[in-house]
CSV table of N, CA and C in Angstrom, one decimal:
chain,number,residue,atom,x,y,z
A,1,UNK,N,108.5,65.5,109.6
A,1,UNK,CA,107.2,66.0,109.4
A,1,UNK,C,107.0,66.9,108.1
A,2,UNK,N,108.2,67.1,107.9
A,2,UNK,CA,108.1,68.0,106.6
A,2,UNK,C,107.8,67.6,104.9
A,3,UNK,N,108.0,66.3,104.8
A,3,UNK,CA,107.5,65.1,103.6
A,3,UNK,C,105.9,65.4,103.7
A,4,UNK,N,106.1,65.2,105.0
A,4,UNK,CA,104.2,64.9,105.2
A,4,UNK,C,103.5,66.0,105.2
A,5,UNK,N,103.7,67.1,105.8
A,5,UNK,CA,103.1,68.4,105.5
A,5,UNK,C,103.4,68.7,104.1
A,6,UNK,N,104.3,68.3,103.8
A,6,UNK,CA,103.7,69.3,101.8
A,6,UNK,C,103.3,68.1,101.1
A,7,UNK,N,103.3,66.3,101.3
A,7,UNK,CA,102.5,65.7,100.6
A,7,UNK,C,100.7,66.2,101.1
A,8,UNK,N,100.6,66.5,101.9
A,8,UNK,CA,99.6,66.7,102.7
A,8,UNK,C,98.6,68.0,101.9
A,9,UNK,N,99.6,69.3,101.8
A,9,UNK,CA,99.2,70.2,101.1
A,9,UNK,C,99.4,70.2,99.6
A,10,UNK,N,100.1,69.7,99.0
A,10,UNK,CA,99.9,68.9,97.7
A,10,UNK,C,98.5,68.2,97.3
A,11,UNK,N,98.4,67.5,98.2
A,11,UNK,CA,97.4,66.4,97.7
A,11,UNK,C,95.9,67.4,97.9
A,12,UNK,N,96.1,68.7,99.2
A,12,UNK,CA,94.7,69.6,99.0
A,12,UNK,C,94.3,69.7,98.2
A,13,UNK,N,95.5,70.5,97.2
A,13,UNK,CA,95.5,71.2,96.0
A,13,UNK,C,95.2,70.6,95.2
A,14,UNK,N,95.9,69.6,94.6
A,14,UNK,CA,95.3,68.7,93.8
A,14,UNK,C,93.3,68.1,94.0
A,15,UNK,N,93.6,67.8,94.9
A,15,UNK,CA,91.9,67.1,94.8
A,15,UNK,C,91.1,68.2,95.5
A,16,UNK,N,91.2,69.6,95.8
A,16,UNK,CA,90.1,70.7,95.8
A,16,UNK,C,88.6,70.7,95.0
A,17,UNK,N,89.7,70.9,93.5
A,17,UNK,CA,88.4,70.8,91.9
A,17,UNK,C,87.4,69.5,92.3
A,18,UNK,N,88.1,68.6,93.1
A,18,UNK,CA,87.0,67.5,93.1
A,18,UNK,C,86.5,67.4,94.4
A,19,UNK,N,86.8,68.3,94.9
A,19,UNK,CA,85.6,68.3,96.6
A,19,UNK,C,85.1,69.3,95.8
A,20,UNK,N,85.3,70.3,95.5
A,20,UNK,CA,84.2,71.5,95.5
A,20,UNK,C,82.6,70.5,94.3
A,21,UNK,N,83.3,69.8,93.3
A,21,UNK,CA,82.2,69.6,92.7
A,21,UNK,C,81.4,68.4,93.4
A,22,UNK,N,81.5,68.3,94.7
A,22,UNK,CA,80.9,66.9,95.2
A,22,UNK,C,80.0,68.0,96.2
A,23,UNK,N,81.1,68.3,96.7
A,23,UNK,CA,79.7,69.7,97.4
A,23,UNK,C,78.9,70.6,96.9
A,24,UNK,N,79.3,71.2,95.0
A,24,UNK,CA,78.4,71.3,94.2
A,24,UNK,C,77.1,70.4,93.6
A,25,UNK,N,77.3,68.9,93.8
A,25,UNK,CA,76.8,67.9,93.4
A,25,UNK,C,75.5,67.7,94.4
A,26,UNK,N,76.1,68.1,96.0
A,26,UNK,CA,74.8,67.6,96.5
A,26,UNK,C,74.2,69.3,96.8
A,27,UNK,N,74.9,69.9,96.6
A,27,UNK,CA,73.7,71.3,97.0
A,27,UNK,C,73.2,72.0,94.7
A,28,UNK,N,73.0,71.2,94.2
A,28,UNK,CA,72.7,71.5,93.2
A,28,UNK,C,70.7,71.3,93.1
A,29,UNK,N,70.8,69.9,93.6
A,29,UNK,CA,69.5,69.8,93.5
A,29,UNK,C,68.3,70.5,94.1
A,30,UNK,N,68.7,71.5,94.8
A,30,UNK,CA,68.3,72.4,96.0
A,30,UNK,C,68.4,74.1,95.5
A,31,UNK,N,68.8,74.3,94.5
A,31,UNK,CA,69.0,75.1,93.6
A,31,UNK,C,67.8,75.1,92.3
A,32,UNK,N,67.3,76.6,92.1
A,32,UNK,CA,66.7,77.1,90.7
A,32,UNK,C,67.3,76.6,90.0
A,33,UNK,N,67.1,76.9,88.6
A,33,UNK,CA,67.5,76.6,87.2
A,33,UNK,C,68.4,78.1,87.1
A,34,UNK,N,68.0,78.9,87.0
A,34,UNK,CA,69.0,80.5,87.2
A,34,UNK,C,69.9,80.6,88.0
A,35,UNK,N,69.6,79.9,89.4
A,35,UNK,CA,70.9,79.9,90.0
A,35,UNK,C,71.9,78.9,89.5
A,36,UNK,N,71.6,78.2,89.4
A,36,UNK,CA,72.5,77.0,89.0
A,36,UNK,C,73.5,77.5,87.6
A,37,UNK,N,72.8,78.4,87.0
A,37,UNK,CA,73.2,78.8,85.6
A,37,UNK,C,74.8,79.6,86.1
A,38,UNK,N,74.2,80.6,86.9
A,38,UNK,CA,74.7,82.0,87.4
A,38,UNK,C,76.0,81.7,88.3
A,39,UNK,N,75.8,79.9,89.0
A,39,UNK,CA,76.8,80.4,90.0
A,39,UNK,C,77.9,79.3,89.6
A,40,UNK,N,77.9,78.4,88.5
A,40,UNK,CA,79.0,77.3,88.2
A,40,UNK,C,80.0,78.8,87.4
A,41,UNK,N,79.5,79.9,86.5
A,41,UNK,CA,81.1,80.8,86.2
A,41,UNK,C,81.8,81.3,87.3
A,42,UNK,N,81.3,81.6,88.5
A,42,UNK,CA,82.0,82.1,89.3
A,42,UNK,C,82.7,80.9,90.2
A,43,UNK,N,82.2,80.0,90.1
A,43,UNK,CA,83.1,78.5,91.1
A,43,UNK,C,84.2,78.7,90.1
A,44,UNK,N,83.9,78.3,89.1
A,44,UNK,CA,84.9,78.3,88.0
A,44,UNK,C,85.9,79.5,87.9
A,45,UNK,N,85.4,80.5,88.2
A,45,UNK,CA,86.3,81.7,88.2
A,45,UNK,C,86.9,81.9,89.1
A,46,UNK,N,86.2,81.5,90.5
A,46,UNK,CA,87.2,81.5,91.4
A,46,UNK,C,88.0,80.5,91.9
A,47,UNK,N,88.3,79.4,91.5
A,47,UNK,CA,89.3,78.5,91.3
A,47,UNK,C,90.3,78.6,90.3
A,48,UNK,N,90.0,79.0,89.7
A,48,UNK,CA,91.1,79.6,88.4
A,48,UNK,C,91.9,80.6,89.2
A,49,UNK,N,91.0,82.0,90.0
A,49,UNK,CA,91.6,82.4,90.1
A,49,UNK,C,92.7,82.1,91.6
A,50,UNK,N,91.9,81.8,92.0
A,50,UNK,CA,93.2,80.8,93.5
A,50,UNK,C,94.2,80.0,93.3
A,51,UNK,N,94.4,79.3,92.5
A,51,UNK,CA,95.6,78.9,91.5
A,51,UNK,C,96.5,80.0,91.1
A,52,UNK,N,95.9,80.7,90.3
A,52,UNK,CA,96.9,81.7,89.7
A,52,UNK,C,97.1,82.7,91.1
A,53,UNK,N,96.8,82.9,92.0
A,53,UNK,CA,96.9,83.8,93.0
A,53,UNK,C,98.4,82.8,94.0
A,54,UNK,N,97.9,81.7,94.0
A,54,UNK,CA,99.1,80.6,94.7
A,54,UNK,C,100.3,80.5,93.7
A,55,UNK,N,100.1,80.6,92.1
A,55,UNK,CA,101.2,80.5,91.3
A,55,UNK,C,101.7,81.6,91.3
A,56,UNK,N,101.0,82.9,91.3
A,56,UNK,CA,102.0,84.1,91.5
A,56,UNK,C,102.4,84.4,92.9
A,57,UNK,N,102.0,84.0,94.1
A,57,UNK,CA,102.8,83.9,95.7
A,57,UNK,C,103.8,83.1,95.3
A,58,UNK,N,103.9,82.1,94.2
A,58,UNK,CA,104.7,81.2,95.0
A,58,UNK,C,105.9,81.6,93.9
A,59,UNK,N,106.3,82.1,92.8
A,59,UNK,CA,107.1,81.9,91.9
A,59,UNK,C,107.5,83.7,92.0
A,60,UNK,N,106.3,84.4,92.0
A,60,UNK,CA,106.6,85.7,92.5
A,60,UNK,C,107.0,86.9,93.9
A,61,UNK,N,106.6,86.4,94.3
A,61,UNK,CA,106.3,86.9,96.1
A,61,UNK,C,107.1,86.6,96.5
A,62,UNK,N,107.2,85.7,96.9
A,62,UNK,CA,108.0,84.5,97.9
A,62,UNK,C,109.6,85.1,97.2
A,63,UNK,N,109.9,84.2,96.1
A,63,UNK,CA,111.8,84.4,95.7
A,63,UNK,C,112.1,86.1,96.2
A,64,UNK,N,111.1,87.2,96.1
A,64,UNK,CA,111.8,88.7,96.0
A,64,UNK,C,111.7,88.5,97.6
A,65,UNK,N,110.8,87.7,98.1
A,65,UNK,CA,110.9,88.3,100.1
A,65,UNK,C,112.0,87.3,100.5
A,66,UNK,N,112.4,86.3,100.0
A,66,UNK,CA,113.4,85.3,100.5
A,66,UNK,C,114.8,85.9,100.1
A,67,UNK,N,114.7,86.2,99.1
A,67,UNK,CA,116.0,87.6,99.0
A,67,UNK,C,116.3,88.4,99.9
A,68,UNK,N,115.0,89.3,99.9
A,68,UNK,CA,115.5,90.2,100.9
A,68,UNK,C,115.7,90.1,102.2
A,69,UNK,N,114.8,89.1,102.5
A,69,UNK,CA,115.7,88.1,103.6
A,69,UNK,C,117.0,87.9,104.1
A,70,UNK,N,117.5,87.1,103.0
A,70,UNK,CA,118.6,86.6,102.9
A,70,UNK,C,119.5,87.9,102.8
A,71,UNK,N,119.3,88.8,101.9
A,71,UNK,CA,120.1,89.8,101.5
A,71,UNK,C,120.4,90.8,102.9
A,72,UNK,N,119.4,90.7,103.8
A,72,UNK,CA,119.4,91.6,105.1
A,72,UNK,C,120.0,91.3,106.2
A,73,UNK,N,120.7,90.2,106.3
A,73,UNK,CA,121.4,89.9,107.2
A,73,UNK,C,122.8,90.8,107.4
A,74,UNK,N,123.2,91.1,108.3
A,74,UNK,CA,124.2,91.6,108.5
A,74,UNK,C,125.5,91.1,108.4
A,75,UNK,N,126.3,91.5,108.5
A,75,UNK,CA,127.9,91.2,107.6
A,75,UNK,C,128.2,90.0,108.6
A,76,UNK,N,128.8,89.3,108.4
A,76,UNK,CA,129.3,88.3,109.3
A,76,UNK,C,128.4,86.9,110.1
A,77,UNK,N,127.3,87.1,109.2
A,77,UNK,CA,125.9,86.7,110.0
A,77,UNK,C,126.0,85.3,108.5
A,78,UNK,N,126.0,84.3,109.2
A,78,UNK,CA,125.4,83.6,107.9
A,78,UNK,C,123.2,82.9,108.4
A,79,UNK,N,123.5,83.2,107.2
A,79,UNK,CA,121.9,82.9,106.9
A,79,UNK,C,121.4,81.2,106.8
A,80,UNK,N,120.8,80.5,107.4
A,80,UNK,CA,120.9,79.2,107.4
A,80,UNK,C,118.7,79.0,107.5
A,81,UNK,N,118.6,78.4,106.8
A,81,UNK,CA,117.2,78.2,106.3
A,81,UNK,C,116.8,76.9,106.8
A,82,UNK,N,115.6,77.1,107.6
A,82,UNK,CA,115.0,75.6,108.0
A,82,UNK,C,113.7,75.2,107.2
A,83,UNK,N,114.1,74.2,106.5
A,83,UNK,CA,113.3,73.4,105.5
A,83,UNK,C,111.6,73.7,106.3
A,84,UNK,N,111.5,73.8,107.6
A,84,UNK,CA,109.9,73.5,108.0
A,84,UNK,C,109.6,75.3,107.8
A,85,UNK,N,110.4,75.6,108.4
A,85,UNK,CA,110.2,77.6,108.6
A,85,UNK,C,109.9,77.7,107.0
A,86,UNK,N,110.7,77.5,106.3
A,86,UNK,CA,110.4,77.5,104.9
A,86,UNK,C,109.3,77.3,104.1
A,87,UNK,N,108.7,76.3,104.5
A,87,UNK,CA,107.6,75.4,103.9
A,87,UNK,C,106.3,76.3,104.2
A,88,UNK,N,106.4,77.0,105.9
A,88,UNK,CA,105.5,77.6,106.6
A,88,UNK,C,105.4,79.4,105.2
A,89,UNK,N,106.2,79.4,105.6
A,89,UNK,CA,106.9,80.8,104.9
A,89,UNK,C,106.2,80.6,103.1
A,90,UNK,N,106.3,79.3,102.8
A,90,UNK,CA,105.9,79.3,101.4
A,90,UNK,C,104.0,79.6,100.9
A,91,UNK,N,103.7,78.4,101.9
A,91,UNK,CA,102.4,78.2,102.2
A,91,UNK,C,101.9,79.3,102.8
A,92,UNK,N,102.1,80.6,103.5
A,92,UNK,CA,101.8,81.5,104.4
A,92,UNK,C,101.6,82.7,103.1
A,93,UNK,N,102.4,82.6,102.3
A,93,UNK,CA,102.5,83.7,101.0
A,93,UNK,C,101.3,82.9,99.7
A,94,UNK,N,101.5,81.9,99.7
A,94,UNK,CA,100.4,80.9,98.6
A,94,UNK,C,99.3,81.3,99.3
A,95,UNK,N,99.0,81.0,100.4
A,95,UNK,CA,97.2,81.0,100.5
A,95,UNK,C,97.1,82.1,100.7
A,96,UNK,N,98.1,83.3,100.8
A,96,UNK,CA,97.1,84.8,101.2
A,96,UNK,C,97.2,85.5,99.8
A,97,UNK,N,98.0,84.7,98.8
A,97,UNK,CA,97.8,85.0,97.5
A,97,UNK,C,96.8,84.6,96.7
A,98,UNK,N,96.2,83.8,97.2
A,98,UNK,CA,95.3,82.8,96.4
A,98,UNK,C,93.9,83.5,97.0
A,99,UNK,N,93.8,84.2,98.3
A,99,UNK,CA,93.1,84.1,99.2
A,99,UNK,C,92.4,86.2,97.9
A,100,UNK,N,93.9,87.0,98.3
A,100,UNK,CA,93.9,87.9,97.7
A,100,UNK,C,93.6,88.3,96.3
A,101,UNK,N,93.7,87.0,95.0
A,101,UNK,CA,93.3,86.6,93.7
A,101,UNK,C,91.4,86.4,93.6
A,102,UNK,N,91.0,86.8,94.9
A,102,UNK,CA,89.2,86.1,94.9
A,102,UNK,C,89.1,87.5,95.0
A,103,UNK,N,89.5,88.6,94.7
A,103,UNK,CA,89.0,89.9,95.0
A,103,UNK,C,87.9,90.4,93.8
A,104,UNK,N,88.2,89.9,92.7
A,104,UNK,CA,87.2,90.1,91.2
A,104,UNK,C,85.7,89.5,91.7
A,105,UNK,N,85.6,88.4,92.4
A,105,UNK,CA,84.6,87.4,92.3
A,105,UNK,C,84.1,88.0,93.5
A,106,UNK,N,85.0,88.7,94.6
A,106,UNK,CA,84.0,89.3,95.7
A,106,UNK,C,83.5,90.5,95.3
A,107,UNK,N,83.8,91.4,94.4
A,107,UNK,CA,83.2,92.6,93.7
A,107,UNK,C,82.3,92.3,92.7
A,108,UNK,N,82.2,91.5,92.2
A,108,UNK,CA,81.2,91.3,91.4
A,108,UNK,C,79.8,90.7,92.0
A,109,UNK,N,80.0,89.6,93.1
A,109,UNK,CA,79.2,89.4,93.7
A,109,UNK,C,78.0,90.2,94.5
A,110,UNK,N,79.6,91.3,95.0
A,110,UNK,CA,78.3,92.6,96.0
A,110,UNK,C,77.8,93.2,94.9
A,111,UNK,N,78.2,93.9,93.7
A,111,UNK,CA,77.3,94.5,92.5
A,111,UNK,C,76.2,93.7,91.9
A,112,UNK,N,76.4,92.3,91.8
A,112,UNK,CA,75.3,91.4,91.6
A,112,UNK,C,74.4,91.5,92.5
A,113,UNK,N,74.7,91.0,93.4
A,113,UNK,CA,73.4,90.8,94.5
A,113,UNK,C,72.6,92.2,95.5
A,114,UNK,N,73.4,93.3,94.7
A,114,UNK,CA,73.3,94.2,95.1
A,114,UNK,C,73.5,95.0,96.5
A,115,UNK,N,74.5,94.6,96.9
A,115,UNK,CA,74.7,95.3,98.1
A,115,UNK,C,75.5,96.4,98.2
A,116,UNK,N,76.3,96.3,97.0
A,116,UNK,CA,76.5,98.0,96.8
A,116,UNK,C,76.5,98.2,95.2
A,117,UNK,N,76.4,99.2,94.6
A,117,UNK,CA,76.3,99.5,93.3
A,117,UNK,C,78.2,99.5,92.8
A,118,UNK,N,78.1,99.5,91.4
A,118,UNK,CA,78.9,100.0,90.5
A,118,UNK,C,79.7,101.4,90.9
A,119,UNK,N,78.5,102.5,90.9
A,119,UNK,CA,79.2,103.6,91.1
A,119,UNK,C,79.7,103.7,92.4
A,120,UNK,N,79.0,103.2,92.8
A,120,UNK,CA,79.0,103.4,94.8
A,120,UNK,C,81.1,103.0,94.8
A,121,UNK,N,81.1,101.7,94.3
A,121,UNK,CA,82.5,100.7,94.1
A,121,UNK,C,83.4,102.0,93.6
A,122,UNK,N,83.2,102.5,92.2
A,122,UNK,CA,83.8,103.4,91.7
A,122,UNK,C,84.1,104.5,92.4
A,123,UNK,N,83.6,104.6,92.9
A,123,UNK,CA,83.6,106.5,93.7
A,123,UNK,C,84.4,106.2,95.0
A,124,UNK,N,84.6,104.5,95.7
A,124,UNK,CA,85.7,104.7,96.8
A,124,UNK,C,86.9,104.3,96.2
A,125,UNK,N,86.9,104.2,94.8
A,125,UNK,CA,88.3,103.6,94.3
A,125,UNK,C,89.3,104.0,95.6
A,126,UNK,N,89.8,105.2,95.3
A,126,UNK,CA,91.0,105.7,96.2
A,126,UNK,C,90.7,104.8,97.8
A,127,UNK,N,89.8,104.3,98.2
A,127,UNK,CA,90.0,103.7,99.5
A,127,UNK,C,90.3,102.8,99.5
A,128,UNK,N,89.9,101.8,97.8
A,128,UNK,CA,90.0,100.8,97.8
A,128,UNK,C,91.7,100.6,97.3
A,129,UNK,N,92.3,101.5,96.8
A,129,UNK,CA,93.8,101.7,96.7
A,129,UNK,C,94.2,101.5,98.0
A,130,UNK,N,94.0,102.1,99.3
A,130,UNK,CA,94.3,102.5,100.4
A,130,UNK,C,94.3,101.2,101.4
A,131,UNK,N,93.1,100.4,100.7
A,131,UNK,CA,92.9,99.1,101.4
A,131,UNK,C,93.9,98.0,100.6
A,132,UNK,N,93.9,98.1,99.3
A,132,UNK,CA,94.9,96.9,99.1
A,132,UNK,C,96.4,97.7,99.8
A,133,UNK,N,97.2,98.4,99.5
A,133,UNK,CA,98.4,98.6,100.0
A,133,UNK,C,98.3,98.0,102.2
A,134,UNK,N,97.2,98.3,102.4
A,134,UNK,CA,97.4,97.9,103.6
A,134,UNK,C,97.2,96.5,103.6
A,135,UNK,N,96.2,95.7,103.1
A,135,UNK,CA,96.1,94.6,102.8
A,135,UNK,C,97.4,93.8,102.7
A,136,UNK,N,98.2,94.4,101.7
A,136,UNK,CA,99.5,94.0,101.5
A,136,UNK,C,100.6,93.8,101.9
A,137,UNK,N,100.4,95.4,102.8
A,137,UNK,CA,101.9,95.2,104.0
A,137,UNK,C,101.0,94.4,105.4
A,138,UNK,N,99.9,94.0,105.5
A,138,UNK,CA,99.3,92.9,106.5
A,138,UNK,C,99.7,91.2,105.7
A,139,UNK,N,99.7,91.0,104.7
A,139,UNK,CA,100.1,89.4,104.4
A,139,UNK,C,101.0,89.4,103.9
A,140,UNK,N,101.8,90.5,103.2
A,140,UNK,CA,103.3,90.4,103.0
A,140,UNK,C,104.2,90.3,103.9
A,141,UNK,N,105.7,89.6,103.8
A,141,UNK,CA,106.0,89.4,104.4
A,141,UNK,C,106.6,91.5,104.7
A,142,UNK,N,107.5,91.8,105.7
A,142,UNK,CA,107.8,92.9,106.0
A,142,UNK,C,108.8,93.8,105.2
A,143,UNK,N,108.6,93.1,104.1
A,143,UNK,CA,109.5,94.0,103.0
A,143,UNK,C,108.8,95.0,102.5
A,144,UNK,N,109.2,95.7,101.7
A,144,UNK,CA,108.4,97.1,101.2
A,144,UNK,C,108.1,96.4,99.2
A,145,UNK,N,109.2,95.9,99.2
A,145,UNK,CA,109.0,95.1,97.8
A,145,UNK,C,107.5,94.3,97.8
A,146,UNK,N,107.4,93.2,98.5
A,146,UNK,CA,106.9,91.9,98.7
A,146,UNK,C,105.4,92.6,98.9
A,147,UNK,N,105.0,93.7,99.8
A,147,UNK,CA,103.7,94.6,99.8
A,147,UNK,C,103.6,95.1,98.7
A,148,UNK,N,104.3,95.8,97.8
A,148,UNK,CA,103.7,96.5,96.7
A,148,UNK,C,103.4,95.1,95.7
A,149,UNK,N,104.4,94.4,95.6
A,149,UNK,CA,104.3,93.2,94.3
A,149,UNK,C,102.8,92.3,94.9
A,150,UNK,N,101.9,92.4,95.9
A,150,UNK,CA,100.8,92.1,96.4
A,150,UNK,C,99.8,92.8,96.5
A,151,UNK,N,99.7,93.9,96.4
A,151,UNK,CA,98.9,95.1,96.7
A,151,UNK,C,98.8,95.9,95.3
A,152,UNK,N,99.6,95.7,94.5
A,152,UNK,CA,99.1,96.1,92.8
A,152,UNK,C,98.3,95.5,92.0
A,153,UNK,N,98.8,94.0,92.3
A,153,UNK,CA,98.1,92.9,92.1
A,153,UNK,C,96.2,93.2,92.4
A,154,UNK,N,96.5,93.5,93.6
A,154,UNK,CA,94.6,93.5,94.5
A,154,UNK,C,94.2,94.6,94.0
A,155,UNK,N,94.8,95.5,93.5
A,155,UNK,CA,94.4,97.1,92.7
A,155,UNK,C,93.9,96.4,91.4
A,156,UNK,N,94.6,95.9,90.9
A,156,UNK,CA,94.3,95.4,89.1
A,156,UNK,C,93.2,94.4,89.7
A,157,UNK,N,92.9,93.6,90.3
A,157,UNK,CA,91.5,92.6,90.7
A,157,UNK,C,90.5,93.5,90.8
A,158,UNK,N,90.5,94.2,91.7
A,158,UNK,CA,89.3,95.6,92.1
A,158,UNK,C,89.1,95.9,90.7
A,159,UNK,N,89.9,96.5,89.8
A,159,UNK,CA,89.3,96.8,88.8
A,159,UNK,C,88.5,95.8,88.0
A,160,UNK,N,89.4,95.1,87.8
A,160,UNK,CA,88.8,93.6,86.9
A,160,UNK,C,87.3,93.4,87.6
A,161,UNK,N,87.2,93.1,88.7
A,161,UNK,CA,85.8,93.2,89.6
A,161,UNK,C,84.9,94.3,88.7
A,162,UNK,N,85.4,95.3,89.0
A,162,UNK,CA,84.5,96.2,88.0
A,162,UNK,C,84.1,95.8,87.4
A,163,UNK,N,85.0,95.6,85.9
A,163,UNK,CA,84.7,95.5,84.6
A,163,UNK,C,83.4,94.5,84.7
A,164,UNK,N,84.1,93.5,85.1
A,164,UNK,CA,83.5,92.1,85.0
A,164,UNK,C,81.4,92.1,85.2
A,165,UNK,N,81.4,93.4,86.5
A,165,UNK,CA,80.2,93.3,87.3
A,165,UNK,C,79.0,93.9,86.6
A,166,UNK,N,78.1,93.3,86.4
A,166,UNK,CA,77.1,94.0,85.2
A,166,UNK,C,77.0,95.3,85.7
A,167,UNK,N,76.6,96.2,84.5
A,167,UNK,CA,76.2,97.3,84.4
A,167,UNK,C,75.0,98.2,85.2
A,168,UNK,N,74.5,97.4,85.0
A,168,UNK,CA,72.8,97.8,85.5
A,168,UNK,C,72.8,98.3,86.9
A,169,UNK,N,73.7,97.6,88.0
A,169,UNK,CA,73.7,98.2,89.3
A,169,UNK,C,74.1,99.2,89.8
């Protein structure tokens, strides 16, 4: 089963870009001219950034928590890895990386559409520190490494959200 589960999640990945623009295709014609403008940089932005959020779970995240893993076993203990537990374990870190990478595009959204301001955003910074660390040690695995290398990350997006979110709000 294990061929077939990651050709399986392979092939998601790959042909995503082309479901999203088929479901863009038929909800386009149903759409302003403004919206249509306004909302193809954020599809775009947020597939960009779900990629890079699954490329840093998977190359980042993952090897330091599979270490300490491995590294935590007790003396005499051998460590023996199941290709499916594995696969689960890889996939479980990619999509809540990828998941955790859409944090720019959901702050800019609530400042766009207005449902909360700029400063409003600014002024809970410190909560929103308080929320990615916990964020972190909730989808990381139970390492203390593997939460911060996840939760600094969702710090630097919050910000980036800022930047990104017009002014005016």
């Amino acid at each position: 089963m294990v061929p077939l589960q990651l050709s399986f999640i392979c092939a998601l990945l790959l042909c995503a870009p082309y479901l999203l623009y088929q479901i863009w295709m038929f909800v386009k014609p149903g759409l302003y001219k403004y919206e249509r403008a306004n909302i193809i940089p954020v599809i775009f932005l947020s597939c960009v950034l779900f990629y890079l959020g699954i490329l840093f779970g998977t190359l980042i995240v993952s090897p330091i928590a599979l270490n300490f893993f491995t590294n935590s076993a007790p003396n005499g203990v051998t460590v023996m890895l199941d290709i499916a537990s594995y696969l689960d374990f890889l996939v479980t870190i990619a999509v809540a990386s990828g998941i955790a990478f859409q944090i720019p595009v959901i702050t800019s959204l609530l400042i766009r559409f207005k449902i909360v301001s700029k400063q409003q955003l600014a002024a809970k910074r410190r909560h929103m520190i308080v929320l990615a660390f916990v964020l972190g040690m909730l989808l990381a695995p139970p390492d203390v490494i593997s939460q911060i290398l996840l939760a600094l990350p969702m710090w630097g997006l919050f910000e980036l959200g800022l930047l990104l979110a017009p002014s005016k709000n």
